[in-house]
Amino acid sequence: MKTTRILTGLLGILLASNVWAQTTQTVRGTVVDEVSKTPLVSVNVSLVGSDPILGSATDLDGNYRIEKVPVGRQTFKISYIGYEDQSIPNVVVTAGKEVILNISLIESIQQLNAVVVVANTREDKTATNNDLAIVSARSFNLDDTKRYAGALGDPSRMAANFAGVIGGDDSRNDIVVRGNSPTGMLWQLEGLNIPNPNHFGSLNSTGGPVSMLNNNNLDKSDFMTSAFPAQYGNAVAGVFDIRLRDGNNQKSEFVSQIGFNGFEAGAEGPLSKNGKGSYIANYRYSTLGVFNALGIEFGTGANIPLYQDLNFKVTLPTKGNGKWSVFGLGGISSIDLLGSEADLESSTDLYGSENQDGFPRYKTGIAGVSFEKNLTKKTFMKLTAGISATDETFTGDSLVRDGSDEVVARYRQSEAAFTTTKASLVGLFRTKFNSKNSISYGFNADVLNFDFYNRDFFANSGTDSVRINVEDVTSLYQGFATWRHRFNNKLSFNAGVHTQYYALNEQAVIEPRLGIQYMISGDQSLSFGYGIHNQTQSPYTSYVQTKLSDNQYTLTNTDLKFTTSQHSVITYDWNISDNLRLKAEGYYQVLSNVPVEQRVSSFSAINTGSSFIPVNQDSLVNTGTGTNYGIEITLERFFSKGFYFLITSSVFQSSYEGSDKIERNTAYNTQYVANGLFGKEFSLGSKQKYLSINLKVTTIGGKYLTPIDFEASQQNGRTIYKENEAYTEKQDPYFRTDLRIAYRKEYKKSTLEIALDLQNVTNNQNIFSQSYNPRTNAIVTQYQQGFFPVPFVRYTF
């Protein structure tokens, strides 16, 4: 009831701001050459269907501006002599915010042919920012993270709807691509290789419960799942190439928002009245933390997640078409996992244990500065320097209960502290020789300082074991180059190479990359991609200690090589109509040099990476292998006439071999996944009120688990698995339905959005994990999130 009164009062305040309606907004941006990034002069940009025609021509800096564009979803056409005409559909124009629409044009090889393509801009789902990514790649933007039911404004949860991506863990947003471990993902922010950008994002993982990336700051970004271009390295599974948008440099704008991710406030605008510089910043604080401070209970008991984050970017244009950018994000998160206060009869906590009190603390900071400029009309340069740091601590106490289940004693069970600081320098250059030939080349240098300490205590024997205790520095140097040749308007060819040198063990690798695309007709294409990709082992893995005797340890993992992956992909793409697309992909991936144990066992690093706890496996060698292959289908209707859908399906097989040389299922071999997303937008009486209904249905094949050895668990008082039967016990399939109902109202100079996300509306019980409980002497099953409503309010002005 308290929650209802608070939300009702908040909405009343927002609705009270209603003033006389204004139905138009300004759309503006910059038009550049796709390869050289040179501004294009006198490009015609027009609003399709306007009467009289609304349009603009770009100035000497490539800028255009169209005023009095009606609110709603609009289509723009861009034309320029010597370049392919482009059309940009479904641009959402609202009263509360100007639309900044930056456009890249492709130079035509045969200038006499009038070719119209869907633009490589923020609204095109078929085109990525990186034009060299021709297979297993797609873009996404702010609207996608808001529109899709269940996404909750999180890029990772949104990406789980794409073909080849496996979700199925309601507690975290790990990205499992085509059966690969989440640790195989690469996160980039404005070109920098960054650490895990999630709250509660533990060392050696790439996911977490809540993203630190604020979707209000996101620009169009790329997501790649295989055979990615030579620009990307030190990853074997996929790439998230995140871009932050520039702030509005002509008008101050603000946003306030309440949702699953937190209470948010943001601002953007010009740095000065007459300058061209801009800023954008968004701050967020944990929703449950705010409600807890107000005395409102949301069913989490004593386990209240507290977190806050800040995203920002400052842009300063210079003379001669240069631009400085300063950007960053930072987050702090903590939670007290109090098993001592758990409801032993009905506890459903997905993170903690009733037999332990745990106190994890996390801090992450990322900051960078970049300068980009056209060195000549044919060459573009971007240099980026940055620093990132993480700080993670954990203490855990084992609880002792009496016959009435009261806690009568506690013993220190574990303590850990992990800190990293990385300095990075990145260079990206693109040279366009002519309409047929161009090259992209550059480098990436990362210097990592780290300090790791992890200690376990054994109260029953009065002993302890220091898993890791190291302070050191290492570096990773990468270089790349790609040549792109367009034979004609139908056939193009990319050939590239990526190199890496890892200073920790003085290892070097060379990785060829290849891409071919053939346009069968104006609306059908066939593409092929191949690449060798290598990834270093985590410094934590390299410095895990082997205990010889009391206070004597040795290092056994420091000579581990890169894990190697070979990707082969073939893609068929058919744009059935302007708004309907069919895409089919087949892939085959072979992994080698995977760390496994020296002794004969089923362990493989392939199965790690989706936990809050690091793996303390010593005595590893690079003799493990893995194989992933499958077929994916995507049928997508882009938003048109108020309706869209996205249907994706994947059928695949993911297997591995440990040092026992037995082929087994990986931990991520669900064998199939299918998603159906549907959405309809209704205009309520006028073009200033909109109601949208969005539905998501997901089914995923059951994961394979390792059976629990009940007798051994009884004897040891903790969960013991039958490792010789690893991943042989299949769970029931995962099924979940999410529904999102949203309302948008346009005021004179502001926009109000209200939504309700109904997660798992059927309240289906999906298995989360199984473990042995020493208190009850039984194997217990924990289930994932049941039905959970999430309100959302956003106000831009």
mmCIF file of C-alpha atoms in Angstrom, residues 128-350:
data_model
loop_
_atom_site.group_PDB
_atom_site.id
_atom_site.type_symbol
_atom_site.label_atom_id
_atom_site.label_comp_id
_atom_site.label_asym_id
_atom_site.label_seq_id
_atom_site.Cartn_x
_atom_site.Cartn_y
_atom_site.Cartn_z
ATOM 1 C CA THR A 128 26.466 -2.132 -37.564
ATOM 2 C CA ASN A 129 28.689 0.833 -36.750
ATOM 3 C CA ASN A 130 31.618 -1.312 -37.822
ATOM 4 C CA ASP A 131 31.035 -1.857 -41.540
ATOM 5 C CA LEU A 132 33.598 -4.712 -41.546
ATOM 6 C CA ALA A 133 31.332 -6.898 -39.404
ATOM 7 C CA ILE A 134 29.430 -8.749 -42.136
ATOM 8 C CA VAL A 135 28.456 -11.951 -40.269
ATOM 9 C CA SER A 136 27.047 -12.692 -36.790
ATOM 10 C CA ALA A 137 26.593 -9.026 -35.898
ATOM 11 C CA ARG A 138 23.810 -6.547 -35.295
ATOM 12 C CA SER A 139 23.326 -3.137 -33.775
ATOM 13 C CA PHE A 140 21.059 -1.963 -30.982
ATOM 14 C CA ASN A 141 20.063 1.362 -29.487
ATOM 15 C CA LEU A 142 18.261 3.025 -26.588
ATOM 16 C CA ASP A 143 14.798 2.197 -27.924
ATOM 17 C CA ASP A 144 15.602 -1.538 -28.036
ATOM 18 C CA THR A 145 16.667 -1.625 -24.382
ATOM 19 C CA LYS A 146 13.417 0.139 -23.395
ATOM 20 C CA ARG A 147 10.942 -1.531 -25.743
ATOM 21 C CA TYR A 148 11.668 -5.245 -25.350
ATOM 22 C CA ALA A 149 9.756 -6.870 -22.512
ATOM 23 C CA GLY A 150 12.109 -8.175 -19.830
ATOM 24 C CA ALA A 151 15.113 -6.131 -20.982
ATOM 25 C CA LEU A 152 14.729 -3.612 -18.120
ATOM 26 C CA GLY A 153 17.002 -1.111 -19.842
ATOM 27 C CA ASP A 154 19.948 -3.542 -19.690
ATOM 28 C CA PRO A 155 21.941 -4.097 -22.949
ATOM 29 C CA SER A 156 22.910 -7.635 -21.861
ATOM 30 C CA ARG A 157 19.371 -8.750 -21.047
ATOM 31 C CA MET A 158 18.217 -7.199 -24.322
ATOM 32 C CA ALA A 159 20.892 -9.119 -26.257
ATOM 33 C CA ALA A 160 19.540 -12.391 -24.813
ATOM 34 C CA ASN A 161 16.725 -12.001 -27.368
ATOM 35 C CA PHE A 162 19.116 -12.306 -30.312
ATOM 36 C CA ALA A 163 19.798 -15.571 -32.121
ATOM 37 C CA GLY A 164 22.687 -17.549 -30.665
ATOM 38 C CA VAL A 165 22.483 -15.962 -27.204
ATOM 39 C CA ILE A 166 21.390 -18.060 -24.234
ATOM 40 C CA GLY A 167 19.806 -16.445 -21.182
ATOM 41 C CA GLY A 168 17.973 -18.561 -18.662
ATOM 42 C CA ASP A 169 19.570 -17.139 -15.499
ATOM 43 C CA ASP A 170 17.204 -14.625 -13.909
ATOM 44 C CA SER A 171 19.779 -13.642 -11.279
ATOM 45 C CA ARG A 172 22.480 -12.450 -13.694
ATOM 46 C CA ASN A 173 22.891 -10.970 -17.165
ATOM 47 C CA ASP A 174 25.805 -13.129 -18.345
ATOM 48 C CA ILE A 175 26.108 -13.416 -22.110
ATOM 49 C CA VAL A 176 26.404 -17.045 -23.232
ATOM 50 C CA VAL A 177 27.092 -17.035 -26.977
ATOM 51 C CA ARG A 178 26.696 -20.260 -28.962
ATOM 52 C CA GLY A 179 27.649 -22.466 -26.016
ATOM 53 C CA ASN A 180 30.752 -20.469 -25.020
ATOM 54 C CA SER A 181 31.634 -19.407 -21.500
ATOM 55 C CA PRO A 182 30.698 -15.797 -20.649
ATOM 56 C CA THR A 183 34.403 -15.170 -19.948
ATOM 57 C CA GLY A 184 34.938 -15.323 -23.719
ATOM 58 C CA MET A 185 33.157 -11.969 -24.146
ATOM 59 C CA LEU A 186 34.960 -8.702 -24.826
ATOM 60 C CA TRP A 187 33.495 -5.446 -23.500
ATOM 61 C CA GLN A 188 34.578 -2.225 -25.193
ATOM 62 C CA LEU A 189 33.567 1.324 -24.266
ATOM 63 C CA GLU A 190 34.393 4.000 -26.835
ATOM 64 C CA GLY A 191 37.169 1.725 -28.121
ATOM 65 C CA LEU A 192 38.689 0.901 -24.713
ATOM 66 C CA ASN A 193 38.833 -2.697 -23.495
ATOM 67 C CA ILE A 194 37.096 -2.446 -20.131
ATOM 68 C CA PRO A 195 36.472 -4.670 -17.098
ATOM 69 C CA ASN A 196 33.076 -6.122 -16.196
ATOM 70 C CA PRO A 197 30.610 -3.150 -16.445
ATOM 71 C CA ASN A 198 28.060 -4.634 -14.017
ATOM 72 C CA HIS A 199 27.231 -4.097 -10.390
ATOM 73 C CA PHE A 200 28.312 -7.062 -8.256
ATOM 74 C CA GLY A 201 30.487 -7.995 -11.235
ATOM 75 C CA SER A 202 33.042 -10.329 -9.738
ATOM 76 C CA LEU A 203 36.586 -10.860 -10.956
ATOM 77 C CA ASN A 204 36.906 -13.212 -13.967
ATOM 78 C CA SER A 205 33.244 -12.751 -14.913
ATOM 79 C CA THR A 206 31.604 -10.546 -17.539
ATOM 80 C CA GLY A 207 28.082 -10.325 -16.106
ATOM 81 C CA GLY A 208 26.176 -9.460 -12.961
ATOM 82 C CA PRO A 209 22.683 -8.769 -11.593
ATOM 83 C CA VAL A 210 22.489 -5.087 -12.654
ATOM 84 C CA SER A 211 24.293 -3.232 -15.439
ATOM 85 C CA MET A 212 26.260 -0.062 -14.685
ATOM 86 C CA LEU A 213 25.721 1.089 -18.266
ATOM 87 C CA ASN A 214 22.920 3.636 -18.235
ATOM 88 C CA ASN A 215 20.798 3.210 -21.360
ATOM 89 C CA ASN A 216 20.009 6.947 -21.374
ATOM 90 C CA ASN A 217 23.669 7.514 -22.319
ATOM 91 C CA LEU A 218 23.878 4.850 -25.013
ATOM 92 C CA ASP A 219 24.305 5.593 -28.687
ATOM 93 C CA LYS A 220 23.903 2.997 -31.413
ATOM 94 C CA SER A 221 26.211 0.113 -30.457
ATOM 95 C CA ASP A 222 27.312 -3.229 -31.906
ATOM 96 C CA PHE A 223 26.957 -6.804 -30.674
ATOM 97 C CA MET A 224 28.925 -9.589 -32.390
ATOM 98 C CA THR A 225 28.764 -13.326 -31.804
ATOM 99 C CA SER A 226 31.378 -14.878 -34.106
ATOM 100 C CA ALA A 227 34.178 -14.284 -36.627
ATOM 101 C CA PHE A 228 34.388 -10.605 -35.646
ATOM 102 C CA PRO A 229 36.703 -8.212 -37.523
ATOM 103 C CA ALA A 230 40.444 -7.896 -36.897
ATOM 104 C CA GLN A 231 39.871 -4.754 -34.824
ATOM 105 C CA TYR A 232 38.780 -6.926 -31.881
ATOM 106 C CA GLY A 233 41.013 -9.298 -29.966
ATOM 107 C CA ASN A 234 41.535 -11.206 -26.720
ATOM 108 C CA ALA A 235 38.079 -12.797 -26.955
ATOM 109 C CA VAL A 236 36.818 -16.161 -28.237
ATOM 110 C CA ALA A 237 33.032 -15.804 -27.905
ATOM 111 C CA GLY A 238 31.645 -12.361 -28.713
ATOM 112 C CA VAL A 239 32.013 -8.581 -28.520
ATOM 113 C CA PHE A 240 29.960 -5.765 -27.016
ATOM 114 C CA ASP A 241 31.196 -2.549 -28.686
ATOM 115 C CA ILE A 242 29.443 0.151 -26.650
ATOM 116 C CA ARG A 243 29.217 3.758 -27.816
ATOM 117 C CA LEU A 244 28.153 6.701 -25.668
ATOM 118 C CA ARG A 245 26.214 9.473 -27.345
ATOM 119 C CA ASP A 246 27.218 13.117 -27.326
ATOM 120 C CA GLY A 247 25.097 15.506 -25.320
ATOM 121 C CA ASN A 248 22.895 18.085 -27.026
ATOM 122 C CA ASN A 249 25.180 21.038 -27.840
ATOM 123 C CA GLN A 250 22.366 23.513 -28.557
ATOM 124 C CA LYS A 251 19.728 22.906 -25.901
ATOM 125 C CA SER A 252 19.628 21.810 -22.253
ATOM 126 C CA GLU A 253 17.556 18.682 -21.628
ATOM 127 C CA PHE A 254 16.815 16.653 -18.515
ATOM 128 C CA VAL A 255 15.484 13.228 -17.583
ATOM 129 C CA SER A 256 14.172 11.709 -14.364
ATOM 130 C CA GLN A 257 13.414 8.023 -14.175
ATOM 131 C CA ILE A 258 12.342 5.302 -11.750
ATOM 132 C CA GLY A 259 12.618 1.644 -12.642
ATOM 133 C CA PHE A 260 14.144 -1.728 -11.831
ATOM 134 C CA ASN A 261 17.692 -0.393 -12.157
ATOM 135 C CA GLY A 262 17.217 2.562 -9.823
ATOM 136 C CA PHE A 263 16.133 6.129 -9.202
ATOM 137 C CA GLU A 264 17.798 8.163 -11.964
ATOM 138 C CA ALA A 265 18.464 11.769 -12.818
ATOM 139 C CA GLY A 266 20.219 13.030 -15.932
ATOM 140 C CA ALA A 267 21.124 16.225 -17.719
ATOM 141 C CA GLU A 268 22.715 17.221 -21.000
ATOM 142 C CA GLY A 269 23.325 20.419 -22.873
ATOM 143 C CA PRO A 270 25.855 22.896 -24.271
ATOM 144 C CA LEU A 271 28.977 23.737 -22.266
ATOM 145 C CA SER A 272 28.621 27.408 -23.193
ATOM 146 C CA LYS A 273 26.106 29.607 -24.913
ATOM 147 C CA ASN A 274 28.054 30.146 -28.117
ATOM 148 C CA GLY A 275 30.326 27.089 -28.121
ATOM 149 C CA LYS A 276 29.845 23.727 -29.825
ATOM 150 C CA GLY A 277 30.862 21.614 -26.848
ATOM 151 C CA SER A 278 28.372 19.500 -24.899
ATOM 152 C CA TYR A 279 27.995 17.348 -21.814
ATOM 153 C CA ILE A 280 25.753 14.485 -20.736
ATOM 154 C CA ALA A 281 25.606 12.835 -17.305
ATOM 155 C CA ASN A 282 23.262 10.380 -15.607
ATOM 156 C CA TYR A 283 23.281 9.286 -11.957
ATOM 157 C CA ARG A 284 21.414 6.307 -10.525
ATOM 158 C CA TYR A 285 20.785 4.867 -7.057
ATOM 159 C CA SER A 286 19.393 1.448 -6.159
ATOM 160 C CA THR A 287 15.571 1.336 -6.187
ATOM 161 C CA LEU A 288 15.401 -1.262 -3.418
ATOM 162 C CA GLY A 289 17.893 0.783 -1.406
ATOM 163 C CA VAL A 290 15.621 3.829 -1.564
ATOM 164 C CA PHE A 291 12.516 1.823 -0.692
ATOM 165 C CA ASN A 292 14.320 0.128 2.195
ATOM 166 C CA ALA A 293 15.278 3.530 3.601
ATOM 167 C CA LEU A 294 11.583 4.451 3.423
ATOM 168 C CA GLY A 295 10.636 1.278 5.313
ATOM 169 C CA ILE A 296 9.074 -0.460 2.290
ATOM 170 C CA GLU A 297 9.662 -4.233 2.073
ATOM 171 C CA PHE A 298 9.957 -5.930 -1.333
ATOM 172 C CA GLY A 299 10.466 -9.525 -0.253
ATOM 173 C CA THR A 300 14.275 -9.541 -0.195
ATOM 174 C CA GLY A 301 14.447 -9.781 3.588
ATOM 175 C CA ALA A 302 17.761 -8.591 4.986
ATOM 176 C CA ASN A 303 19.495 -8.992 1.622
ATOM 177 C CA ILE A 304 19.143 -5.453 0.250
ATOM 178 C CA PRO A 305 21.285 -4.708 -2.826
ATOM 179 C CA LEU A 306 22.761 -1.215 -2.541
ATOM 180 C CA TYR A 307 24.403 0.348 -5.564
ATOM 181 C CA GLN A 308 24.914 3.626 -7.358
ATOM 182 C CA ASP A 309 26.562 4.630 -10.610
ATOM 183 C CA LEU A 310 27.419 7.611 -12.789
ATOM 184 C CA ASN A 311 27.781 7.724 -16.598
ATOM 185 C CA PHE A 312 29.118 10.836 -18.356
ATOM 186 C CA LYS A 313 30.591 12.211 -21.550
ATOM 187 C CA VAL A 314 31.947 15.663 -22.411
ATOM 188 C CA THR A 315 32.548 16.610 -26.049
ATOM 189 C CA LEU A 316 34.700 19.520 -27.284
ATOM 190 C CA PRO A 317 34.901 20.081 -31.074
ATOM 191 C CA THR A 318 38.036 21.772 -32.391
ATOM 192 C CA LYS A 319 38.929 23.634 -35.537
ATOM 193 C CA GLY A 320 39.577 21.554 -38.594
ATOM 194 C CA ASN A 321 36.860 19.006 -37.851
ATOM 195 C CA GLY A 322 38.563 17.576 -34.754
ATOM 196 C CA LYS A 323 36.836 16.484 -31.564
ATOM 197 C CA TRP A 324 37.950 15.818 -27.991
ATOM 198 C CA SER A 325 35.816 13.568 -25.814
ATOM 199 C CA VAL A 326 36.102 12.817 -22.102
ATOM 200 C CA PHE A 327 33.954 9.933 -20.915
ATOM 201 C CA GLY A 328 33.546 7.442 -18.121
ATOM 202 C CA LEU A 329 31.417 5.443 -15.778
ATOM 203 C CA GLY A 330 31.769 4.385 -12.163
ATOM 204 C CA GLY A 331 29.799 2.234 -9.788
ATOM 205 C CA ILE A 332 29.740 1.071 -6.186
ATOM 206 C CA SER A 333 27.723 -1.929 -5.011
ATOM 207 C CA SER A 334 27.319 -3.947 -1.823
ATOM 208 C CA ILE A 335 24.964 -6.406 -0.202
ATOM 209 C CA ASP A 336 24.864 -8.213 3.138
ATOM 210 C CA LEU A 337 23.880 -11.827 2.478
ATOM 211 C CA LEU A 338 22.681 -12.721 5.954
ATOM 212 C CA GLY A 339 21.958 -16.401 6.273
ATOM 213 C CA SER A 340 21.620 -15.762 9.996
ATOM 214 C CA GLU A 341 18.412 -13.821 9.296
ATOM 215 C CA ALA A 342 17.037 -16.104 6.591
ATOM 216 C CA ASP A 343 13.528 -17.547 6.759
ATOM 217 C CA LEU A 344 14.479 -21.225 6.967
ATOM 218 C CA GLU A 345 11.010 -22.359 5.958
ATOM 219 C CA SER A 346 10.542 -20.306 2.808
ATOM 220 C CA SER A 347 13.884 -18.746 1.875
ATOM 221 C CA THR A 348 14.210 -18.466 -1.892
ATOM 222 C CA ASP A 349 17.289 -16.251 -2.067
ATOM 223 C CA LEU A 350 19.214 -16.839 -5.277
#
